[in-house]
């Protein structure tokens, strides 16, 4: 079956991957010392966590990445429905990126099981209502059964229940989710629209991150830099440090992707290349993470990548029993069965990790902690809305997906629906009784967002080997 054969193949490929590099990589001879600076501090313990960089490198590169990378190529995880036409809610649109690599190709060839999520027995898997509420009995049975309880519901009542369910779900959510029923929402094939450097730079791009850091992040009182400033982060409480590090780690992961998938040339020989030539740009990587070029913050930003990786890893482990109960339905019974087995295999590996992030130490302390948690949630929800201000469609796509994925992880960690003593198994029936659920969009974004972090850590090893070769 594909899920275990592919894992073996990917492990073999990734083991030899650092022994060769794409043609066109930046020549780093004579600049090894500058490259080493990016990694000399990237070792040892990760702040506010119990494990080390080295532990995660080994665990991710050998166990997580091969499995996850294979899984994300399957239909259930490669198609994501998103609205890229929303207006920016915070400032006037300053124009769309006109570079051809900024565009996104919508997908029309979607598996029927994903579009309608209809199972062979006719039940719509996309619906959250209990299908029993729609069942009726014949008029004759109704008249003759004196003990009959009429459980049919009017359309108005059903609509009301849907609104209540949406309201309840919003109370747990850390993101503003797109309305998938909107005419502006389209399915996108994530494999045909990979995250990479598009040339989207300048004031518009800087405005996004400046707004995130300056207006929506918790900051030390003395913070003067436009982006992340770690000099006084120790004065923040654990919860605010965690928020700050999660955003910085997400930012770092995106920057790693852009340097690892950089447009090296528009030419293929002497001819114009349709898709361009993409590969590692070591100088771009150094520009973003060399301590001498980033005021000493580059290695700290990379460590925050490991922090947010641990956060999302813990969310997947915590929700594992819930995720294992899902069907991952696309309409192809054989493939769907393989996907479920692959998910179970991946989650078993994730649960085996010995040093998970300890979210139970956060938001403790009564009313003040409750207020802080709500502030934490609203800050992140605001960041999810900022993604609709990104001027490059492909950057907006991947920004929305990764923010939604991180928001889903936070929802799992802090909604309270998955809390249980560390020595006890999660009571899945109790979770279902709370009416807690994750939409297909949230599940796809959660796995893909973690996939982005996993690939970033793998790419760090590739850059390290390339620089030090």
Short mmCIF file of C-alpha atoms in Angstrom, two decimals:
data_model
loop_
_atom_site.label_atom_id
_atom_site.label_comp_id
_atom_site.label_asym_id
_atom_site.label_seq_id
_atom_site.Cartn_x
_atom_site.Cartn_y
_atom_site.Cartn_z
CA UNK A 1 0.00 0.00 0.00
CA UNK A 2 1.20 3.52 -0.86
CA UNK A 3 1.39 4.84 2.69
CA UNK A 4 4.14 2.50 3.91
CA UNK A 5 5.93 1.97 0.57
CA UNK A 6 6.17 5.73 0.10
CA UNK A 7 7.50 6.23 3.64
CA UNK A 8 10.35 3.80 2.98
CA UNK A 9 11.15 5.48 -0.34
CA UNK A 10 11.07 8.99 1.11
CA UNK A 11 13.39 8.00 3.99
CA UNK A 12 15.90 6.69 1.44
CA UNK A 13 15.63 9.82 -0.67
CA UNK A 14 15.90 12.22 2.27
CA UNK A 15 18.90 10.32 3.68
CA UNK A 16 20.88 11.07 0.53
CA UNK A 17 19.32 14.43 -0.14
CA UNK A 18 22.04 16.48 1.49
CA UNK A 19 24.70 14.89 -0.72
CA UNK A 20 23.66 16.81 -3.80
CA UNK A 21 22.18 20.19 -4.63
CA UNK A 22 20.38 21.86 -7.47
CA UNK A 23 22.33 23.49 -10.28
CA UNK A 24 22.30 27.23 -9.85
CA UNK A 25 22.79 27.40 -6.11
CA UNK A 26 24.67 30.39 -4.83
CA UNK A 27 28.41 29.78 -4.61
CA UNK A 28 29.42 30.00 -0.95
CA UNK A 29 33.18 29.38 -1.25
CA UNK A 30 35.09 31.84 0.91
CA UNK A 31 31.91 32.67 2.84
CA UNK A 32 31.69 29.62 5.10
CA UNK A 33 32.33 31.67 8.23
CA UNK A 34 29.39 33.95 7.42
CA UNK A 35 27.17 30.92 6.91
CA UNK A 36 28.26 29.30 10.15
CA UNK A 37 27.04 32.31 12.07
CA UNK A 38 23.43 31.38 11.22
CA UNK A 39 23.81 28.02 12.96
CA UNK A 40 26.41 28.53 15.69
CA UNK A 41 23.69 29.47 18.22
CA UNK A 42 21.06 27.10 16.84
CA UNK A 43 21.63 24.33 19.34
CA UNK A 44 20.77 23.30 22.86
CA UNK A 45 17.59 23.92 24.83
CA UNK A 46 14.56 25.68 23.33
CA UNK A 47 13.27 28.50 25.52
CA UNK A 48 10.13 27.70 27.56
CA UNK A 49 10.38 24.04 26.51
CA UNK A 50 12.09 20.98 27.91
CA UNK A 51 13.74 19.59 24.78
CA UNK A 52 16.60 20.58 22.51
CA UNK A 53 17.12 21.60 18.90
CA UNK A 54 19.11 18.42 18.29
CA UNK A 55 16.26 16.20 19.58
CA UNK A 56 13.76 17.82 17.23
CA UNK A 57 16.12 17.70 14.24
CA UNK A 58 16.52 13.96 14.61
CA UNK A 59 12.86 13.25 15.40
CA UNK A 60 11.51 15.41 12.57
CA UNK A 61 13.96 14.56 9.81
CA UNK A 62 13.95 10.80 10.37
CA UNK A 63 10.43 10.08 11.62
CA UNK A 64 7.98 12.93 10.98
CA UNK A 65 8.90 14.54 7.68
CA UNK A 66 8.94 11.39 5.49
CA UNK A 67 5.52 10.28 6.76
CA UNK A 68 3.93 13.72 6.69
CA UNK A 69 5.30 14.68 3.30
CA UNK A 70 3.83 11.49 1.81
CA UNK A 71 0.46 12.06 3.50
CA UNK A 72 0.11 15.64 2.25
CA UNK A 73 0.23 14.43 -1.35
CA UNK A 74 -3.06 12.59 -0.88
CA UNK A 75 -6.28 14.14 -2.20
CA UNK A 76 -7.86 14.78 1.19
CA UNK A 77 -4.98 17.07 2.20
CA UNK A 78 -3.99 18.64 -1.13
CA UNK A 79 -7.26 20.51 -1.80
CA UNK A 80 -8.19 23.47 0.38
CA UNK A 81 -11.16 25.80 -0.09
CA UNK A 82 -10.28 29.46 0.43
CA UNK A 83 -11.57 32.94 -0.35
CA UNK A 84 -8.75 35.01 -1.84
CA UNK A 85 -11.06 37.87 -2.85
CA UNK A 86 -11.88 39.30 0.56
CA UNK A 87 -11.20 42.99 1.01
CA UNK A 88 -8.64 44.08 3.56
CA UNK A 89 -10.60 45.14 6.68
CA UNK A 90 -7.90 47.48 8.02
CA UNK A 91 -6.68 49.71 5.19
CA UNK A 92 -7.35 50.53 1.57
CA UNK A 93 -6.09 47.93 -0.84
CA UNK A 94 -2.71 49.12 -2.11
CA UNK A 95 -2.80 47.01 -5.24
CA UNK A 96 -2.30 43.40 -6.21
CA UNK A 97 1.07 41.91 -7.02
CA UNK A 98 1.35 41.84 -10.82
CA UNK A 99 4.24 39.36 -10.96
CA UNK A 100 3.14 36.15 -12.65
CA UNK A 101 4.51 34.00 -9.84
CA UNK A 102 2.10 35.70 -7.40
CA UNK A 103 -0.97 34.22 -9.06
CA UNK A 104 -2.89 31.18 -7.84
CA UNK A 105 -4.43 28.59 -10.14
CA UNK A 106 -7.88 27.58 -8.84
CA UNK A 107 -8.77 23.93 -9.20
CA UNK A 108 -11.89 22.62 -10.90
CA UNK A 109 -11.11 18.89 -10.96
CA UNK A 110 -12.06 18.14 -7.35
CA UNK A 111 -12.94 14.62 -6.14
CA UNK A 112 -16.70 14.41 -5.64
CA UNK A 113 -16.26 13.12 -2.11
CA UNK A 114 -14.43 16.31 -1.13
CA UNK A 115 -16.83 18.74 -2.80
CA UNK A 116 -19.95 17.31 -1.26
CA UNK A 117 -18.39 14.87 1.19
CA UNK A 118 -21.24 12.46 0.43
CA UNK A 119 -20.82 8.85 1.47
CA UNK A 120 -22.24 5.93 -0.54
CA UNK A 121 -25.21 5.71 1.84
CA UNK A 122 -26.17 9.27 0.98
CA UNK A 123 -25.16 10.93 4.24
CA UNK A 124 -23.55 14.31 3.71
CA UNK A 125 -20.32 14.24 5.70
CA UNK A 126 -20.03 18.01 5.55
CA UNK A 127 -23.09 18.46 7.73
CA UNK A 128 -22.73 18.75 11.49
CA UNK A 129 -26.38 18.17 12.35
CA UNK A 130 -27.47 14.81 13.68
CA UNK A 131 -29.11 13.13 10.71
CA UNK A 132 -31.65 11.50 13.02
CA UNK A 133 -33.32 14.87 13.46
CA UNK A 134 -34.53 14.66 9.86
CA UNK A 135 -36.17 11.23 10.21
CA UNK A 136 -39.94 10.95 10.14
CA UNK A 137 -42.51 8.18 10.43
CA UNK A 138 -45.48 7.60 8.17
CA UNK A 139 -48.74 9.45 8.82
CA UNK A 140 -50.46 6.16 9.66
CA UNK A 141 -47.84 5.29 12.26
CA UNK A 142 -48.06 8.80 13.66
CA UNK A 143 -51.84 8.59 14.21
CA UNK A 144 -51.83 5.08 15.70
CA UNK A 145 -48.84 5.37 18.00
CA UNK A 146 -50.22 7.12 21.10
CA UNK A 147 -46.76 7.28 22.59
CA UNK A 148 -45.22 8.80 19.47
CA UNK A 149 -42.96 11.76 20.10
CA UNK A 150 -42.82 14.12 17.16
CA UNK A 151 -39.14 14.87 16.61
CA UNK A 152 -39.47 16.53 13.21
CA UNK A 153 -38.07 20.04 13.09
CA UNK A 154 -39.03 23.03 11.02
CA UNK A 155 -36.53 24.58 8.64
CA UNK A 156 -36.45 27.65 10.89
CA UNK A 157 -35.48 25.50 13.87
CA UNK A 158 -32.76 23.72 11.90
CA UNK A 159 -31.38 27.05 10.70
CA UNK A 160 -31.41 28.24 14.28
CA UNK A 161 -29.48 25.18 15.45
CA UNK A 162 -26.88 25.80 12.76
CA UNK A 163 -26.47 29.39 13.93
CA UNK A 164 -26.13 28.23 17.54
CA UNK A 165 -23.55 25.62 16.53
CA UNK A 166 -21.61 28.24 14.56
CA UNK A 167 -21.72 30.59 17.56
CA UNK A 168 -20.50 27.88 19.93
CA UNK A 169 -17.70 26.92 17.55
CA UNK A 170 -16.65 30.58 17.25
CA UNK A 171 -16.19 30.76 21.02
CA UNK A 172 -13.42 28.16 20.73
CA UNK A 173 -11.93 29.46 17.49
CA UNK A 174 -8.69 31.40 17.29
CA UNK A 175 -9.30 32.31 13.62
CA UNK A 176 -11.87 33.94 11.42
CA UNK A 177 -12.62 31.13 9.00
CA UNK A 178 -13.70 31.69 5.41
CA UNK A 179 -17.31 30.98 4.57
CA UNK A 180 -16.93 27.97 2.30
CA UNK A 181 -20.41 28.50 0.88
CA UNK A 182 -19.42 31.92 -0.48
CA UNK A 183 -19.34 32.24 -4.28
CA UNK A 184 -15.85 33.72 -3.89
CA UNK A 185 -14.47 30.62 -2.17
CA UNK A 186 -12.60 28.27 -4.50
CA UNK A 187 -10.75 24.99 -4.13
CA UNK A 188 -7.01 25.30 -4.59
CA UNK A 189 -4.63 22.44 -5.30
CA UNK A 190 -1.80 23.12 -2.87
CA UNK A 191 0.62 20.91 -4.80
CA UNK A 192 0.11 22.95 -7.99
CA UNK A 193 0.53 26.23 -6.08
CA UNK A 194 3.60 25.65 -3.90
CA UNK A 195 4.84 28.18 -1.38
CA UNK A 196 7.96 29.86 -2.72
CA UNK A 197 9.59 33.25 -3.36
CA UNK A 198 7.32 35.28 -5.64
CA UNK A 199 9.05 38.68 -5.62
CA UNK A 200 6.35 40.18 -3.38
CA UNK A 201 8.45 42.68 -1.43
CA UNK A 202 8.47 46.35 -0.54
CA UNK A 203 6.12 48.55 1.54
CA UNK A 204 3.05 46.35 1.10
CA UNK A 205 4.78 43.20 2.36
CA UNK A 206 6.50 45.04 5.22
CA UNK A 207 3.20 46.59 6.24
CA UNK A 208 1.73 43.14 6.89
CA UNK A 209 4.42 42.01 9.31
CA UNK A 210 4.75 45.42 10.92
CA UNK A 211 1.02 45.40 11.65
CA UNK A 212 1.27 41.89 13.11
CA UNK A 213 4.21 42.65 15.38
CA UNK A 214 3.48 46.23 16.40
CA UNK A 215 -0.30 46.11 16.78
CA UNK A 216 -1.17 42.48 17.52
CA UNK A 217 1.77 40.97 19.37
CA UNK A 218 2.51 41.21 23.05
CA UNK A 219 5.77 43.19 23.29
CA UNK A 220 8.30 44.10 25.94
CA UNK A 221 7.71 47.64 27.17
CA UNK A 222 10.95 48.82 25.60
CA UNK A 223 10.65 47.62 22.04
CA UNK A 224 11.94 49.86 19.29
CA UNK A 225 12.42 47.67 16.25
CA UNK A 226 9.70 47.35 13.61
CA UNK A 227 9.51 43.57 13.84
CA UNK A 228 10.42 41.12 16.58
CA UNK A 229 12.63 42.46 19.37
CA UNK A 230 13.81 39.83 21.85
CA UNK A 231 16.07 41.95 24.00
CA UNK A 232 13.52 42.35 26.80
CA UNK A 233 11.27 39.35 26.19
CA UNK A 234 12.10 37.94 29.61
CA UNK A 235 9.88 40.53 31.26
CA UNK A 236 6.80 39.06 29.59
CA UNK A 237 4.75 36.33 31.25
CA UNK A 238 4.85 32.79 29.83
CA UNK A 239 1.63 33.20 27.82
CA UNK A 240 2.79 36.41 26.13
CA UNK A 241 6.22 34.95 25.41
CA UNK A 242 4.55 31.91 23.87
CA UNK A 243 2.39 34.10 21.60
CA UNK A 244 5.41 36.15 20.55
CA UNK A 245 7.53 33.10 19.84
CA UNK A 246 4.77 31.35 17.90
CA UNK A 247 4.35 34.33 15.55
CA UNK A 248 8.09 34.78 15.18
CA UNK A 249 8.49 31.04 14.50
CA UNK A 250 5.81 31.12 11.82
CA UNK A 251 7.52 34.14 10.24
CA UNK A 252 10.87 32.33 10.32
CA UNK A 253 9.39 29.22 8.73
CA UNK A 254 7.96 31.26 5.88
CA UNK A 255 11.35 32.96 5.36
CA UNK A 256 13.09 29.57 5.24
CA UNK A 257 10.65 28.43 2.53
CA UNK A 258 11.27 31.57 0.49
CA UNK A 259 15.05 31.13 0.62
CA UNK A 260 14.79 27.40 -0.10
CA UNK A 261 12.46 27.87 -3.09
CA UNK A 262 13.89 31.01 -4.65
CA UNK A 263 13.50 32.05 -8.27
CA UNK A 264 17.05 31.56 -9.54
CA UNK A 265 16.28 32.20 -13.20
CA UNK A 266 13.46 32.91 -15.63
CA UNK A 267 15.48 31.12 -18.29
CA UNK A 268 15.95 27.48 -19.17
CA UNK A 269 19.15 27.69 -21.16
CA UNK A 270 18.50 30.52 -23.63
CA UNK A 271 14.75 30.01 -23.76
CA UNK A 272 12.11 31.53 -21.50
CA UNK A 273 11.10 29.05 -18.83
CA UNK A 274 7.38 28.61 -18.26
CA UNK A 275 7.73 27.87 -14.56
CA UNK A 276 11.16 29.33 -13.82
CA UNK A 277 14.16 27.66 -12.21
CA UNK A 278 13.86 27.38 -8.43
CA UNK A 279 16.32 26.38 -5.74
CA UNK A 280 18.29 27.36 -2.64
CA UNK A 281 19.50 30.94 -2.32
CA UNK A 282 22.12 30.89 0.43
CA UNK A 283 22.67 34.65 0.34
CA UNK A 284 18.94 35.22 0.90
CA UNK A 285 18.99 32.78 3.81
CA UNK A 286 21.95 34.59 5.35
CA UNK A 287 20.31 37.97 4.84
CA UNK A 288 17.33 36.83 6.89
CA UNK A 289 19.14 34.88 9.63
CA UNK A 290 22.81 35.89 9.90
CA UNK A 291 23.21 37.47 13.39
CA UNK A 292 25.49 40.17 11.99
CA UNK A 293 22.82 41.19 9.47
CA UNK A 294 19.85 40.93 11.86
CA UNK A 295 21.14 42.65 14.97
CA UNK A 296 21.89 39.32 16.61
CA UNK A 297 18.31 38.06 16.26
CA UNK A 298 18.61 35.63 13.34
CA UNK A 299 19.45 32.51 15.39
CA UNK A 300 16.76 33.43 17.95
CA UNK A 301 14.20 33.62 15.15
CA UNK A 302 15.23 30.15 14.01
CA UNK A 303 14.85 28.81 17.55
CA UNK A 304 11.31 30.16 17.56
CA UNK A 305 10.63 27.97 14.53
CA UNK A 306 11.34 25.00 16.80
CA UNK A 307 9.05 26.46 19.45
CA UNK A 308 6.02 26.71 17.15
CA UNK A 309 6.86 23.25 15.79
CA UNK A 310 6.58 21.86 19.33
CA UNK A 311 3.32 23.72 19.86
CA UNK A 312 1.67 22.21 16.77
CA UNK A 313 3.21 18.81 17.47
CA UNK A 314 1.56 18.84 20.90
CA UNK A 315 -1.81 19.83 19.41
CA UNK A 316 -1.74 16.84 17.05
CA UNK A 317 -0.81 14.52 19.91
CA UNK A 318 -3.55 15.93 22.14
CA UNK A 319 -6.23 15.57 19.46
CA UNK A 320 -4.97 12.19 18.19
CA UNK A 321 -7.95 10.10 19.43
CA UNK A 322 -10.36 12.59 17.82
CA UNK A 323 -8.41 12.69 14.55
CA UNK A 324 -8.17 8.89 14.43
CA UNK A 325 -11.97 8.70 14.59
CA UNK A 326 -12.39 10.68 11.35
CA UNK A 327 -13.03 9.06 7.96
CA UNK A 328 -10.89 11.37 5.77
CA UNK A 329 -13.49 10.75 3.11
CA UNK A 330 -12.88 11.52 -0.58
CA UNK A 331 -15.01 8.85 -2.22
CA UNK A 332 -12.23 6.38 -3.07
CA UNK A 333 -12.67 3.65 -0.49
CA UNK A 334 -9.26 2.01 -0.97
CA UNK A 335 -7.30 5.25 -0.84
CA UNK A 336 -9.37 6.58 2.06
CA UNK A 337 -8.56 3.42 4.02
CA UNK A 338 -4.85 3.88 3.32
CA UNK A 339 -5.02 7.51 4.38
CA UNK A 340 -6.63 6.56 7.70
CA UNK A 341 -3.86 4.03 8.32
CA UNK A 342 -1.20 6.59 7.40
CA UNK A 343 -2.76 9.16 9.75
CA UNK A 344 -2.84 6.60 12.56
CA UNK A 345 0.81 5.73 11.90
CA UNK A 346 1.85 9.40 11.92
CA UNK A 347 -0.12 10.16 15.10
CA UNK A 348 1.38 7.14 16.86
CA UNK A 349 4.86 8.48 16.10
CA UNK A 350 3.85 11.97 17.26
CA UNK A 351 2.46 10.59 20.52
CA UNK A 352 5.73 8.74 21.13
CA UNK A 353 7.67 12.01 21.37
CA UNK A 354 8.95 12.17 24.96
CA UNK A 355 9.19 15.92 25.55
CA UNK A 356 5.96 17.57 24.41
CA UNK A 357 5.10 21.22 24.98
CA UNK A 358 3.27 21.59 28.30
CA UNK A 359 0.27 23.81 27.61
CA UNK A 360 -1.29 22.99 30.99
CA UNK A 361 1.15 25.44 32.61
CA UNK A 362 -0.48 28.31 30.73
CA UNK A 363 -3.57 30.35 31.64
CA UNK A 364 -3.69 29.25 35.27
CA UNK A 365 -4.67 31.66 38.01
CA UNK A 366 -8.39 32.39 37.95
CA UNK A 367 -10.07 35.46 36.50
CA UNK A 368 -6.88 37.21 35.42
CA UNK A 369 -5.81 34.12 33.47
CA UNK A 370 -9.24 33.93 31.82
CA UNK A 371 -8.96 37.55 30.69
CA UNK A 372 -5.45 36.96 29.38
CA UNK A 373 -6.62 33.90 27.44
CA UNK A 374 -9.38 35.93 25.78
CA UNK A 375 -6.89 38.68 24.91
CA UNK A 376 -4.56 36.03 23.49
CA UNK A 377 -7.38 34.64 21.37
CA UNK A 378 -8.53 38.03 20.05
CA UNK A 379 -4.99 39.03 19.11
CA UNK A 380 -4.62 35.90 17.03
CA UNK A 381 -8.05 36.26 15.46
CA UNK A 382 -7.00 39.74 14.37
CA UNK A 383 -3.87 38.33 12.74
CA UNK A 384 -6.03 35.91 10.77
CA UNK A 385 -7.90 38.91 9.35
CA UNK A 386 -4.65 40.67 8.41
CA UNK A 387 -3.96 37.79 6.01
CA UNK A 388 -6.73 39.22 3.80
CA UNK A 389 -4.53 42.30 3.31
CA UNK A 390 -1.68 40.43 1.63
CA UNK A 391 -1.33 41.71 -1.94
CA UNK A 392 0.16 38.56 -3.47
CA UNK A 393 -2.44 35.83 -4.00
CA UNK A 394 -0.01 32.95 -3.52
CA UNK A 395 1.42 34.58 -0.39
CA UNK A 396 -2.12 35.19 0.85
CA UNK A 397 -3.05 31.55 0.20
CA UNK A 398 -0.16 30.15 2.22
CA UNK A 399 -0.40 32.85 4.87
CA UNK A 400 -4.08 32.09 5.44
CA UNK A 401 -3.48 28.34 5.45
CA UNK A 402 -0.61 28.48 7.97
CA UNK A 403 -2.32 30.97 10.26
CA UNK A 404 -5.50 28.87 10.15
CA UNK A 405 -3.45 25.77 10.94
CA UNK A 406 -1.76 27.44 13.90
CA UNK A 407 -5.12 28.79 15.05
CA UNK A 408 -6.56 25.27 14.88
CA UNK A 409 -3.67 24.02 17.01
CA UNK A 410 -4.39 26.73 19.59
CA UNK A 411 -8.07 25.77 19.51
CA UNK A 412 -7.15 22.19 20.33
CA UNK A 413 -4.73 23.16 23.08
CA UNK A 414 -6.82 25.79 24.84
CA UNK A 415 -10.51 25.11 24.15
CA UNK A 416 -10.62 22.76 27.14
CA UNK A 417 -12.34 20.04 25.12
CA UNK A 418 -9.27 17.81 25.07
CA UNK A 419 -8.07 18.39 28.62
CA UNK A 420 -7.55 15.33 30.79
CA UNK A 421 -5.02 14.18 33.41
CA UNK A 422 -1.68 13.24 31.89
CA UNK A 423 -2.01 9.64 33.08
CA UNK A 424 -5.45 9.13 31.54
CA UNK A 425 -6.63 8.44 27.99
CA UNK A 426 -8.80 11.07 26.30
CA UNK A 427 -12.53 10.32 26.69
CA UNK A 428 -13.59 10.70 23.07
CA UNK A 429 -17.29 10.30 23.82
CA UNK A 430 -17.07 13.19 26.28
CA UNK A 431 -15.48 15.35 23.59
CA UNK A 432 -18.28 14.51 21.15
CA UNK A 433 -20.89 15.38 23.77
CA UNK A 434 -19.50 18.92 23.89
CA UNK A 435 -20.40 19.23 20.17
CA UNK A 436 -16.77 20.18 19.54
CA UNK A 437 -15.70 19.53 15.98
CA UNK A 438 -13.10 20.54 13.46
CA UNK A 439 -14.18 21.39 9.93
CA UNK A 440 -12.47 19.78 6.97
CA UNK A 441 -10.80 23.13 6.25
CA UNK A 442 -9.36 23.25 9.78
CA UNK A 443 -8.06 19.68 9.57
CA UNK A 444 -6.43 20.25 6.18
CA UNK A 445 -4.84 23.49 7.37
CA UNK A 446 -3.60 21.88 10.61
CA UNK A 447 -1.76 19.06 8.85
CA UNK A 448 -0.43 21.31 6.07
CA UNK A 449 0.72 24.01 8.49
CA UNK A 450 2.61 21.41 10.49
CA UNK A 451 3.97 20.10 7.20
CA UNK A 452 5.39 23.55 6.45
CA UNK A 453 7.17 23.65 9.81
CA UNK A 454 8.45 20.12 9.34
CA UNK A 455 9.84 20.98 5.90
CA UNK A 456 11.46 24.16 7.26
CA UNK A 457 13.41 22.15 9.82
CA UNK A 458 14.45 19.71 7.09
CA UNK A 459 15.53 22.64 4.90
CA UNK A 460 17.65 24.05 7.73
CA UNK A 461 19.69 20.87 7.64
CA UNK A 462 20.02 21.19 3.85
CA UNK A 463 21.23 24.80 4.18
CA UNK A 464 23.64 23.80 6.94
CA UNK A 465 25.15 21.05 4.79
CA UNK A 466 25.32 23.31 1.75
CA UNK A 467 27.01 26.14 3.60
CA UNK A 468 29.53 23.96 5.41
CA UNK A 469 30.39 21.64 2.54
#
